[in-house]
PDB file of C-alpha atoms and ligand atoms in Angstrom:
ATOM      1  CA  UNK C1272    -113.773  52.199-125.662  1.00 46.00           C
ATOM      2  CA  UNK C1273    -111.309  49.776-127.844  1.00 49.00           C
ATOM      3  CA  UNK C1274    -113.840  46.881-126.894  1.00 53.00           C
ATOM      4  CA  UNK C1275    -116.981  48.811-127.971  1.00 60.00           C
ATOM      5  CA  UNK C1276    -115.461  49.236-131.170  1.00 55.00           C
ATOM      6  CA  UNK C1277    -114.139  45.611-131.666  1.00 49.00           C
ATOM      7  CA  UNK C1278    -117.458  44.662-130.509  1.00 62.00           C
ATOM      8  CA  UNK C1279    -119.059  46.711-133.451  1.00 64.00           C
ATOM      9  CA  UNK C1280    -116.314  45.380-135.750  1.00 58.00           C
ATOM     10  CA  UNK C1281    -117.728  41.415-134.552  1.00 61.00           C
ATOM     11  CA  UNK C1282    -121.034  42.662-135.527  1.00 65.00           C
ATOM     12  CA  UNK C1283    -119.726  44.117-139.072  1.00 64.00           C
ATOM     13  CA  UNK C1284    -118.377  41.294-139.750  1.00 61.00           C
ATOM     14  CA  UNK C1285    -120.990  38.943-138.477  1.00 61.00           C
ATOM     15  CA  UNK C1286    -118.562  36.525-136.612  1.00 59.00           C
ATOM     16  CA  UNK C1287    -116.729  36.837-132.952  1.00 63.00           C
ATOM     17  CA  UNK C1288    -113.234  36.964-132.398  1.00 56.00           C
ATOM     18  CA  UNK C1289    -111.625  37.535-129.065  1.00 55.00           C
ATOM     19  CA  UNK C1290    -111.660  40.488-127.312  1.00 55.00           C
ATOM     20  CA  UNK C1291    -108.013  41.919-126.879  1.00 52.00           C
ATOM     21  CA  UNK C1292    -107.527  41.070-123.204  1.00 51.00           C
ATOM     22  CA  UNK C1293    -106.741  44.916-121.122  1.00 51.00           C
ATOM     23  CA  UNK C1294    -102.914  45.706-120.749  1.00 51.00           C
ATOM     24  CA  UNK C1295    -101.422  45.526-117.416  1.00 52.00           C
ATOM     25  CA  UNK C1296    -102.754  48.240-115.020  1.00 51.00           C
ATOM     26  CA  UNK C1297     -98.891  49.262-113.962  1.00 56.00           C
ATOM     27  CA  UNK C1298     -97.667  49.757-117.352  1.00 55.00           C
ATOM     28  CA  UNK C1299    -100.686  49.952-119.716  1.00 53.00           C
ATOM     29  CA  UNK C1300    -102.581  52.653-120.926  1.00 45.00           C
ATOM     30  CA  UNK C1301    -105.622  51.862-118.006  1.00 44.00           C
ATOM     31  CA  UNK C1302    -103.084  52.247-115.268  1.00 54.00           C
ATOM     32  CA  UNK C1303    -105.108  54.142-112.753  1.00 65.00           C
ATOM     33  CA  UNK C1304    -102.945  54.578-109.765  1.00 85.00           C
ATOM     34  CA  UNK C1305     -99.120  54.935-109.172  1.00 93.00           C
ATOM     35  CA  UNK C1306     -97.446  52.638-107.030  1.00 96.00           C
ATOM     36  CA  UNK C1307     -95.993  54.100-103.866  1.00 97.00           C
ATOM     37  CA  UNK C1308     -92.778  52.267-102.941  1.00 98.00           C
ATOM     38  CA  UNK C1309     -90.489  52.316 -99.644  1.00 98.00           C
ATOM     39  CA  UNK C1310     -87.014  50.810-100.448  1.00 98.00           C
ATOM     40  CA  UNK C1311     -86.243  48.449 -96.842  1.00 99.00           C
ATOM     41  CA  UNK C1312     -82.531  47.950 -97.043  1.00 99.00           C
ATOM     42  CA  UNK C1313     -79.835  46.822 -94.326  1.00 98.00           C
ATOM     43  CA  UNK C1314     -77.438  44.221 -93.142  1.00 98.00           C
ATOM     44  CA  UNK C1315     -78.521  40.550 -93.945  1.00 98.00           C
ATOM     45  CA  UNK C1316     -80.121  39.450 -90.690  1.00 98.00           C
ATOM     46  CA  UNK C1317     -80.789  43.155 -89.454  1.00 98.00           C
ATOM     47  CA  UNK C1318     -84.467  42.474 -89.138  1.00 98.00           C
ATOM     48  CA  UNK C1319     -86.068  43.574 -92.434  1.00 99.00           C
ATOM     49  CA  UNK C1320     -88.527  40.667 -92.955  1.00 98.00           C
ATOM     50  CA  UNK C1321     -89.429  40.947 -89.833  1.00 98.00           C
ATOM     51  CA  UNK C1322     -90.343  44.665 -89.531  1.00 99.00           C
ATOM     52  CA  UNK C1323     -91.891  44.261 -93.160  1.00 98.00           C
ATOM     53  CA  UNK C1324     -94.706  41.633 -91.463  1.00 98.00           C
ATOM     54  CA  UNK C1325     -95.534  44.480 -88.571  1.00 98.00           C
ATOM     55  CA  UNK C1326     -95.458  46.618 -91.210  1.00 98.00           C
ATOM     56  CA  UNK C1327     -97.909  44.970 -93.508  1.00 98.00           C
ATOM     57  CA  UNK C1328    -100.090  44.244 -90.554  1.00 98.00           C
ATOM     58  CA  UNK C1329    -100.851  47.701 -89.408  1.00 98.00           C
ATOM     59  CA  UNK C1330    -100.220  49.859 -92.587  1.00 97.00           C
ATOM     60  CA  UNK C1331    -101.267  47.655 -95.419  1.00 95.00           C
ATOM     61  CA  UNK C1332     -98.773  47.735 -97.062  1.00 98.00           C
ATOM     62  CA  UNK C1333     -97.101  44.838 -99.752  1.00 98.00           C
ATOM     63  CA  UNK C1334     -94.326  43.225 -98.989  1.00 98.00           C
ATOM     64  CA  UNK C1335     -92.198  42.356-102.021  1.00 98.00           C
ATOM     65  CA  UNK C1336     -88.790  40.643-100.911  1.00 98.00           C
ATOM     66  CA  UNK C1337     -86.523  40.954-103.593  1.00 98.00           C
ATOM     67  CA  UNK C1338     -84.427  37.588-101.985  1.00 98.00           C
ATOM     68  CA  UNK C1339     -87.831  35.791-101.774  1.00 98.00           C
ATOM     69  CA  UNK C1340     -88.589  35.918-105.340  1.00 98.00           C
ATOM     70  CA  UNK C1341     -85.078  34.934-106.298  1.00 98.00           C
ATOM     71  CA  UNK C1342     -85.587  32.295-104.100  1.00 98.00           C
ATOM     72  CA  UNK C1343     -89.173  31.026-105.683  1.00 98.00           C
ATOM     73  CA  UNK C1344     -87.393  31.159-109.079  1.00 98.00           C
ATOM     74  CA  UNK C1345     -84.398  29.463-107.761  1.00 97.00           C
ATOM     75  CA  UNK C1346     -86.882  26.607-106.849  1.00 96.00           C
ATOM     76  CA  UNK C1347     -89.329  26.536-110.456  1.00 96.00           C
ATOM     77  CA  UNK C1348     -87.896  23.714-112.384  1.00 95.00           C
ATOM     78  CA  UNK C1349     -89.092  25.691-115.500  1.00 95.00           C
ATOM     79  CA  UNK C1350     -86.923  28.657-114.766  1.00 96.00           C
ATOM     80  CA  UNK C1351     -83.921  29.193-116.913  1.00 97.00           C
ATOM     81  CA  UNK C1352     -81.919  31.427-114.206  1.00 98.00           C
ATOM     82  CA  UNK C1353     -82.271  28.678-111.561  1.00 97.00           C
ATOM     83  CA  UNK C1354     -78.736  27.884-111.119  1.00 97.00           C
ATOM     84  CA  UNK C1355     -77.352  31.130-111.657  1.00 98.00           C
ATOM     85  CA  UNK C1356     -79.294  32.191-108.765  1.00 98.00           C
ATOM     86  CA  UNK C1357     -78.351  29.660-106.433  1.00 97.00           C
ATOM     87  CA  UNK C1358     -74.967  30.382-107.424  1.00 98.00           C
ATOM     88  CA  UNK C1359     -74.918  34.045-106.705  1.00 98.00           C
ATOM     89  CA  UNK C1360     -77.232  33.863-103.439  1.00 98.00           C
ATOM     90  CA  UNK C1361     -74.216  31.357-102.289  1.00 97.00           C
ATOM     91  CA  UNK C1362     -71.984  33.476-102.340  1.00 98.00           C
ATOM     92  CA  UNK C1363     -74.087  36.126-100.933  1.00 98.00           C
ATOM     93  CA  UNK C1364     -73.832  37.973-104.905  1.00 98.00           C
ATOM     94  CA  UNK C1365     -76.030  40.072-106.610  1.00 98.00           C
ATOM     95  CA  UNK C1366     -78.082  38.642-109.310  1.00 98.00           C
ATOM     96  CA  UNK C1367     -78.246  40.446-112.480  1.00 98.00           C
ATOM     97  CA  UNK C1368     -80.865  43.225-112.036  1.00 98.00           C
ATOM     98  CA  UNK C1369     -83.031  41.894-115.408  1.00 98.00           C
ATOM     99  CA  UNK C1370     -83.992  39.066-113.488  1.00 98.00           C
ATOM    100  CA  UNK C1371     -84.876  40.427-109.926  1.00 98.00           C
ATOM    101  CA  UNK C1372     -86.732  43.511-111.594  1.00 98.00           C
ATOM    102  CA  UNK C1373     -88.937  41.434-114.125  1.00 98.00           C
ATOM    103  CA  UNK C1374     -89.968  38.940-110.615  1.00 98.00           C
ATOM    104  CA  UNK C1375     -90.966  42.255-108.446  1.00 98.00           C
ATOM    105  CA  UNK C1376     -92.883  44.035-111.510  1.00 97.00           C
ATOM    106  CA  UNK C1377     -94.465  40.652-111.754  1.00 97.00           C
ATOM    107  CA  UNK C1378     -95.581  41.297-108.344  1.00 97.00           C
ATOM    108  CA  UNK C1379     -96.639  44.606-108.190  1.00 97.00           C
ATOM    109  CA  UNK C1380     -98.417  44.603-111.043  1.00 95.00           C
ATOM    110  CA  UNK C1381    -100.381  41.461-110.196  1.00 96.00           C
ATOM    111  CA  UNK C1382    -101.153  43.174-106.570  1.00 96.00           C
ATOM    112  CA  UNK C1383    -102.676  46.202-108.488  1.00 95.00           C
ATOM    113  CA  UNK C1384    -104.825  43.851-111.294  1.00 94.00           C
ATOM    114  CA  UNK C1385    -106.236  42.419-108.306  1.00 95.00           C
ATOM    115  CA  UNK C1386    -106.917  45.551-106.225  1.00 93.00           C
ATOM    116  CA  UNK C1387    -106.239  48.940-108.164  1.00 89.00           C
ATOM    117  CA  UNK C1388    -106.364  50.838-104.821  1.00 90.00           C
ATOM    118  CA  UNK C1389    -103.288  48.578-103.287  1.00 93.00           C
ATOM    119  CA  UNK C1390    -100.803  50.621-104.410  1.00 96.00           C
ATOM    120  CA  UNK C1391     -98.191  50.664-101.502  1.00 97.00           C
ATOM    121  CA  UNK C1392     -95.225  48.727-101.535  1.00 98.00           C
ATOM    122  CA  UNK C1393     -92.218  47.493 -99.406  1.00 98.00           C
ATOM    123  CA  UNK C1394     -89.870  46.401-101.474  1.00 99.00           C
ATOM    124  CA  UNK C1395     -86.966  44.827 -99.069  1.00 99.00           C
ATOM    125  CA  UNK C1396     -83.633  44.113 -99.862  1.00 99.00           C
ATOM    126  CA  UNK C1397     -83.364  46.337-103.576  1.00 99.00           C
ATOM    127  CA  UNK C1398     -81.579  48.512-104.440  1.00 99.00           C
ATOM    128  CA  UNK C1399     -79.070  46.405-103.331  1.00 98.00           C
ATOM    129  CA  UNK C1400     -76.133  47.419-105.704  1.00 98.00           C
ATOM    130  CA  UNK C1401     -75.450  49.692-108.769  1.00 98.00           C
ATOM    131  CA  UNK C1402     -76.869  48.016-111.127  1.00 98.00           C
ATOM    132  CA  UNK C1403     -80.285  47.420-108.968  1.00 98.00           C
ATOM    133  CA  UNK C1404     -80.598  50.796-109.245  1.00 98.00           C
ATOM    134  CA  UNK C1405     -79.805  51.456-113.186  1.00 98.00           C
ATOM    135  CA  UNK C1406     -82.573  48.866-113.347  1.00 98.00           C
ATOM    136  CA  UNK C1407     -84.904  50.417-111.565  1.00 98.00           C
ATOM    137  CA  UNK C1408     -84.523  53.481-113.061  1.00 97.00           C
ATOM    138  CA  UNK C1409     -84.488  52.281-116.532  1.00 97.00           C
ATOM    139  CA  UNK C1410     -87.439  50.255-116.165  1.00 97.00           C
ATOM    140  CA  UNK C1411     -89.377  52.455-113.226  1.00 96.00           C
ATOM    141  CA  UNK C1412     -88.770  56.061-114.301  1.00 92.00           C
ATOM    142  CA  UNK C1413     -91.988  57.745-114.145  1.00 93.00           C
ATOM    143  CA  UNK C1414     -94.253  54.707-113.348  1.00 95.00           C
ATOM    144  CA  UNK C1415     -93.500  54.563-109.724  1.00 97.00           C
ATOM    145  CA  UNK C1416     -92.699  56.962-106.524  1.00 97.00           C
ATOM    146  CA  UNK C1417     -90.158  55.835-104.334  1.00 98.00           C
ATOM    147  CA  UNK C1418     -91.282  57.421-100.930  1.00 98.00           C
ATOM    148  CA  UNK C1419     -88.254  57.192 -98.968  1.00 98.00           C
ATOM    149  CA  UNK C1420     -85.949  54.164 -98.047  1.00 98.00           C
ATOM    150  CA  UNK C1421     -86.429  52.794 -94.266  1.00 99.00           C
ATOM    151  CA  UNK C1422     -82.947  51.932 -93.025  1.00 99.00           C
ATOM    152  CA  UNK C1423     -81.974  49.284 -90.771  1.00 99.00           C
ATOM    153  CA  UNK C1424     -78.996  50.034 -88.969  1.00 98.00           C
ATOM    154  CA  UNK C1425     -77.272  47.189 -87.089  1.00 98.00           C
ATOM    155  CA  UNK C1426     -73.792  46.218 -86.903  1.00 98.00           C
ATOM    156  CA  UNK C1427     -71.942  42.764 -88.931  1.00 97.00           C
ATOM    157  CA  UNK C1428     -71.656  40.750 -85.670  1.00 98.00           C
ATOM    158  CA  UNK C1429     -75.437  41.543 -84.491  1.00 98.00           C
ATOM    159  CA  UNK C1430     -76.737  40.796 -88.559  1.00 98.00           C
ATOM    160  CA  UNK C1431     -74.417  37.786 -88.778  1.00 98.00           C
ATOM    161  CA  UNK C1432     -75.665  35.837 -85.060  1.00 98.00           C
ATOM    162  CA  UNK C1433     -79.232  36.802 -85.856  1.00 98.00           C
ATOM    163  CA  UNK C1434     -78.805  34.870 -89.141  1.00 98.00           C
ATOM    164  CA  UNK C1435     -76.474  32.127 -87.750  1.00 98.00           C
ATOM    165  CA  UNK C1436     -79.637  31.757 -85.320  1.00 98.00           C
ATOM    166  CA  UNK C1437     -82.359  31.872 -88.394  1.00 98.00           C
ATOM    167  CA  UNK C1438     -79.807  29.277 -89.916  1.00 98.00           C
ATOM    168  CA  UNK C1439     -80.773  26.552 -87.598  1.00 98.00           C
ATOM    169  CA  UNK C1440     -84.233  26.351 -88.985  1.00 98.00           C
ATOM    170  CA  UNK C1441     -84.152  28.486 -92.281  1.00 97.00           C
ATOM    171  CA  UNK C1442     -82.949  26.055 -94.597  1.00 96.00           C
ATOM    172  CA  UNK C1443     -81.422  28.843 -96.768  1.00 97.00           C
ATOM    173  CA  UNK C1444     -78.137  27.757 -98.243  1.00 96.00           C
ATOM    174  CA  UNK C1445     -76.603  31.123 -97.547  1.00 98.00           C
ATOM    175  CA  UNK C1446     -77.275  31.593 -93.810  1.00 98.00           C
ATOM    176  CA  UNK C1447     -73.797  29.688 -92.768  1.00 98.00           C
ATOM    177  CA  UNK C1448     -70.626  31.800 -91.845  1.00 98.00           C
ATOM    178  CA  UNK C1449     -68.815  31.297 -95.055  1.00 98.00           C
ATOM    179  CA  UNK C1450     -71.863  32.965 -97.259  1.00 98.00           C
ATOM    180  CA  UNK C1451     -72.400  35.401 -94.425  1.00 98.00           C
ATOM    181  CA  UNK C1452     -68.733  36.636 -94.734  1.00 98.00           C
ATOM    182  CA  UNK C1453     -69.609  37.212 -98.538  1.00 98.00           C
ATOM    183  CA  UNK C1454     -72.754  38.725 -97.979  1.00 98.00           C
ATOM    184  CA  UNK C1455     -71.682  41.463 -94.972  1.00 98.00           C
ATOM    185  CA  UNK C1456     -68.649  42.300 -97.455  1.00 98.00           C
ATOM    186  CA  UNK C1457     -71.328  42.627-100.612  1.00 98.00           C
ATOM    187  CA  UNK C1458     -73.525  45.011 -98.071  1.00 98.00           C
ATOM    188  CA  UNK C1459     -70.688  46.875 -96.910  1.00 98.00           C
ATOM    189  CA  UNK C1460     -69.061  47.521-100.768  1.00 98.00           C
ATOM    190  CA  UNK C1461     -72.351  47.725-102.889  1.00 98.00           C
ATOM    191  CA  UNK C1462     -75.860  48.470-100.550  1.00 98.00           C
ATOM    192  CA  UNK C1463     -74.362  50.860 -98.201  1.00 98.00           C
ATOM    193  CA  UNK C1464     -73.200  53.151-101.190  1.00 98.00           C
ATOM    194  CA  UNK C1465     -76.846  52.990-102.118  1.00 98.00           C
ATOM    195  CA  UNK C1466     -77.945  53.946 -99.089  1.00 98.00           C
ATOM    196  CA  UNK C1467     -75.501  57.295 -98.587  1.00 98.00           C
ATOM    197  CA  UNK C1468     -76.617  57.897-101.833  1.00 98.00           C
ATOM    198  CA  UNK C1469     -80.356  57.970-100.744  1.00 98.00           C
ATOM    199  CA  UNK C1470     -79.277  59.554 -97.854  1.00 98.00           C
ATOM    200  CA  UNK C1471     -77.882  62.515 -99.685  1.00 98.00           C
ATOM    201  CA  UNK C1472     -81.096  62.970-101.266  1.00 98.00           C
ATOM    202  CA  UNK C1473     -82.678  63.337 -97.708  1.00 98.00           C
ATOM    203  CA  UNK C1474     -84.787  59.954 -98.606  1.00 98.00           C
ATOM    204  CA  UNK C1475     -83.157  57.711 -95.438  1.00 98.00           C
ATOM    205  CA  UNK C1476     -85.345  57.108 -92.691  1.00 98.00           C
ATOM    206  CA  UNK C1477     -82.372  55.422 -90.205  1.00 98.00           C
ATOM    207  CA  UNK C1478     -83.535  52.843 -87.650  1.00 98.00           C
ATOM    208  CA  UNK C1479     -81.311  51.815 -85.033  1.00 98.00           C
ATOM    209  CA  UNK C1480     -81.816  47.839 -85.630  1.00 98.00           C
ATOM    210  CA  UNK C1481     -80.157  46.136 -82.485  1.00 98.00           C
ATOM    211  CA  UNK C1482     -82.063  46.531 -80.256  1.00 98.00           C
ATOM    212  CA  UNK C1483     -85.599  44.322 -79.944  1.00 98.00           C
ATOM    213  CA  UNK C1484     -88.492  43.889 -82.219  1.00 98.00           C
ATOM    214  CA  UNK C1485     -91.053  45.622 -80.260  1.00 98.00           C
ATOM    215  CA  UNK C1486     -88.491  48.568 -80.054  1.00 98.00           C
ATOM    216  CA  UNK C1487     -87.312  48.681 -83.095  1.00 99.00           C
ATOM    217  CA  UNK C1488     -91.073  48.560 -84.640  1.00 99.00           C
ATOM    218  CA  UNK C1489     -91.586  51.781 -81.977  1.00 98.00           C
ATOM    219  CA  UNK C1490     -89.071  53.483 -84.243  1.00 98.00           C
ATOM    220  CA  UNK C1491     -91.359  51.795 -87.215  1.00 98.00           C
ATOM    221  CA  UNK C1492     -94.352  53.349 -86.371  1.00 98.00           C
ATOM    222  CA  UNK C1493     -92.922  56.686 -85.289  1.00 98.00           C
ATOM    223  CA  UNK C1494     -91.952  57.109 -88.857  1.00 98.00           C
ATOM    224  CA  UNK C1495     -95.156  55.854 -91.074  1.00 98.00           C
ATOM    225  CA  UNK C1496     -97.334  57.628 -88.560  1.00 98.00           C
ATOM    226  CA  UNK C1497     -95.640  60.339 -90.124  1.00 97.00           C
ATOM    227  CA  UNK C1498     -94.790  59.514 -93.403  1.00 94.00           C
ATOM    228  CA  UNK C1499     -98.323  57.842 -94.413  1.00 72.00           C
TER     229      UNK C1499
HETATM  230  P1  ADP G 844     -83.470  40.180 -92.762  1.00 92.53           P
HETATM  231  O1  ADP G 844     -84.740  40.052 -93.540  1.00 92.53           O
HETATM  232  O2  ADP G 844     -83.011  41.573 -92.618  1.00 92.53           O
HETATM  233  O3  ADP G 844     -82.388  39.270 -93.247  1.00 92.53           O
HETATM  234  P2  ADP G 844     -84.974  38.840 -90.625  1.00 92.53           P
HETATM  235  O4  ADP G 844     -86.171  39.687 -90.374  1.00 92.53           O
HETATM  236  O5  ADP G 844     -85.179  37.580 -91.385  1.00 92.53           O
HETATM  237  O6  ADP G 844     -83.781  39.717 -91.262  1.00 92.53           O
HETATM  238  O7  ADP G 844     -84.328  38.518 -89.198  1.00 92.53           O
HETATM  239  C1  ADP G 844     -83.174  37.705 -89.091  1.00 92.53           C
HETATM  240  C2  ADP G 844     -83.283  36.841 -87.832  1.00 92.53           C
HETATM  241  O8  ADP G 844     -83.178  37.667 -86.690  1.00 92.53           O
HETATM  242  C3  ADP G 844     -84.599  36.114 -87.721  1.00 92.53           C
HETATM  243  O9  ADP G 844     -84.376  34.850 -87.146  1.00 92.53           O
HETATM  244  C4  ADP G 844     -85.432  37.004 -86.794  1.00 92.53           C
HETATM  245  O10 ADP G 844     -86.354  36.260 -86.041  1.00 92.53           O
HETATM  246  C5  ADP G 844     -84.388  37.627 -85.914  1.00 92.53           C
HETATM  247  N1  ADP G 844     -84.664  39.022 -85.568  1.00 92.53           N
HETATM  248  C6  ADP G 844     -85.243  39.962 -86.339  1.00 92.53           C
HETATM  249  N2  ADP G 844     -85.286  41.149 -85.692  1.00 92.53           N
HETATM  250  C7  ADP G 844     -84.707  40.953 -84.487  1.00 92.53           C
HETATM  251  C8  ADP G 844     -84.457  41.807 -83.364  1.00 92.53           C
HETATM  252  N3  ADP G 844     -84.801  43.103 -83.374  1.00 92.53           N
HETATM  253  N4  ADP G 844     -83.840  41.276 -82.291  1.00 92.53           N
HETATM  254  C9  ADP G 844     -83.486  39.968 -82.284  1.00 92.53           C
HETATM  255  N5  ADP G 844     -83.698  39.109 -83.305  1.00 92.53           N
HETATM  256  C10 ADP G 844     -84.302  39.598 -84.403  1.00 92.53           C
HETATM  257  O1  C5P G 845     -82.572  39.841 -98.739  1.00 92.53           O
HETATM  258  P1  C5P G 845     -82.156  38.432 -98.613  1.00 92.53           P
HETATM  259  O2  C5P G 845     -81.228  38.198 -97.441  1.00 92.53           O
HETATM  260  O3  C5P G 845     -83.304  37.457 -98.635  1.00 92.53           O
HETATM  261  O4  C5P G 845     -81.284  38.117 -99.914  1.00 92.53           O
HETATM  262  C1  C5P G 845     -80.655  36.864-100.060  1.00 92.53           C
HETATM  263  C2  C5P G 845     -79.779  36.872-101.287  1.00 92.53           C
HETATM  264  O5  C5P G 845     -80.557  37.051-102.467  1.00 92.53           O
HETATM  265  C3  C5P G 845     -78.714  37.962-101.355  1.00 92.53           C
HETATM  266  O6  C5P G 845     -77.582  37.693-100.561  1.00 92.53           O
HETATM  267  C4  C5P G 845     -78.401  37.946-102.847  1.00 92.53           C
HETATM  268  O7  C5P G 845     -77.573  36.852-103.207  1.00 92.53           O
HETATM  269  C5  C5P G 845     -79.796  37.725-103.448  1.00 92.53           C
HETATM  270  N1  C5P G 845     -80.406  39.017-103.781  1.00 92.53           N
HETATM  271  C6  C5P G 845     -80.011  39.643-104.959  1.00 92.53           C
HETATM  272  N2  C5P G 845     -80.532  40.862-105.298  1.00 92.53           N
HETATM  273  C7  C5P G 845     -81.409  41.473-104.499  1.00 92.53           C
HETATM  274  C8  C5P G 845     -81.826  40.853-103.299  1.00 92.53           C
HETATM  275  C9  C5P G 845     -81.303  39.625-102.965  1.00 92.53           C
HETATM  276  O8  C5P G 845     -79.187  39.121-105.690  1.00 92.53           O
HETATM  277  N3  C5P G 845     -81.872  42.687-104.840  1.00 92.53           N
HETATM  278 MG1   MG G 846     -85.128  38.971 -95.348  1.00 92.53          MG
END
């Protein structure tokens, strides 16, 4: 419509000027379909990633990690946040919800300008505190469904040898026991009153995360068999 008219307008006016390029589909006016989004929270080391690839595999789903991105930003020489970042994943902190929300509506967004009909999304390891979720509300309210949030249940010593393990070849600065301390206490005081709060909406779907991958991903499947 708008570029039939400016089209017109060239012709009036007997020169071309650019077109005015169309908005993005998740927050402009030609957004078609709204995203569908399961939250993935848990321990550190409790096995989201992993369950997020199986996921992706047989569901189609896309799988936005919220510790990822930070970690692609932390690593762009042109970023402006990249210390702050490091800083905070260090010491297994939260970074400021205005920067992890404006990386994973990057993402979705460019997911759904690609394919329109890609709408579902994993987005693991967010809400991960209080102010994760004022963000998410703030900026999300209306222009995405949260389905329900898929829980990965496993206790500190399990999360913290499973990432101890992923430490030998990770290369992540925070999988070492000093940042793991941090990060289990950050989980334990700031995600897991996320999740009882999700939980009191009847949105947790609670996976019992110790045991192995091929088990746990039975107790996958068992719920987006049924979920969709
Ligand atoms: P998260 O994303 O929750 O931090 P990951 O999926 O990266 O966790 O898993 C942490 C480490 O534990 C990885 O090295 C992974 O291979 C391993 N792992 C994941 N799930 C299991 C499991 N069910 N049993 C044993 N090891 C696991
Ligand atoms: O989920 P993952 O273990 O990859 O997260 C690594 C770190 O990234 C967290 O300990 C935290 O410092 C940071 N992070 C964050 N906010 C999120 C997710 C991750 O600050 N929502
Ligand atoms: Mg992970």
């Amino acid at each position: 419509m708008r570029s039939r008219y400016c089209r017109q307008l060239q012709r009036a006016l007997g020169f071309r000027f650019p077109l005015p390029t169309r908005r993005p589909l998740l927050f402009g006016p030609h957004r078609l379909m709204k995203p569908l989004v399961v939250f993935v929270l848990g321990g550190p080391g409790a096995g989201k990633g992993t369950q997020c690839t199986r996921i992706v595999e047989k569901y189609g789903y896309t799988h936005l990690s919220a510790g990822e991105l930070l970690r692609d930003e932390r690593r762009n020489p042109d970023s402006q946040y990249g210390e702050l970042i490091e800083k905070c994943i260090r010491e297994g902190k939260i970074v400021p919800v205005e920067i992890t929300i404006s990386l994973l509506k990057r993402e979705m967004d460019q997911a759904m300008t690609a394919n329109v009909q890609k709408n579902k999304f994993l987005i693991d390891g967010f809400p991960r505190n209080q102010d994760n979720l004022q963000g998410w509300n703030k900026t999300m309210d209306g222009k995405a469904d949260v389905s329900f949030v898929l829980f990965f249940d496993c206790n500190n010593e399990i999360c913290t040898e499973r990432c101890l393990e992923r430490g030998k070849s990770s290369g992540r600065t925070d999988d070492n026991r000093e940042s793991l301390e941090k990060r289990i206490q950050t989980y334990l005081e700031s995600t897991k009153p996320i999740i009882d709060l999700y939980e009191e909406m009847g949105k947790v779907r609670k996976i019992d995360a110790s045991k192995s991958v091929d088990e746990v991903f039975d107790a996958v499947v068992k719920i987006f068999d049924k979920e969709g």
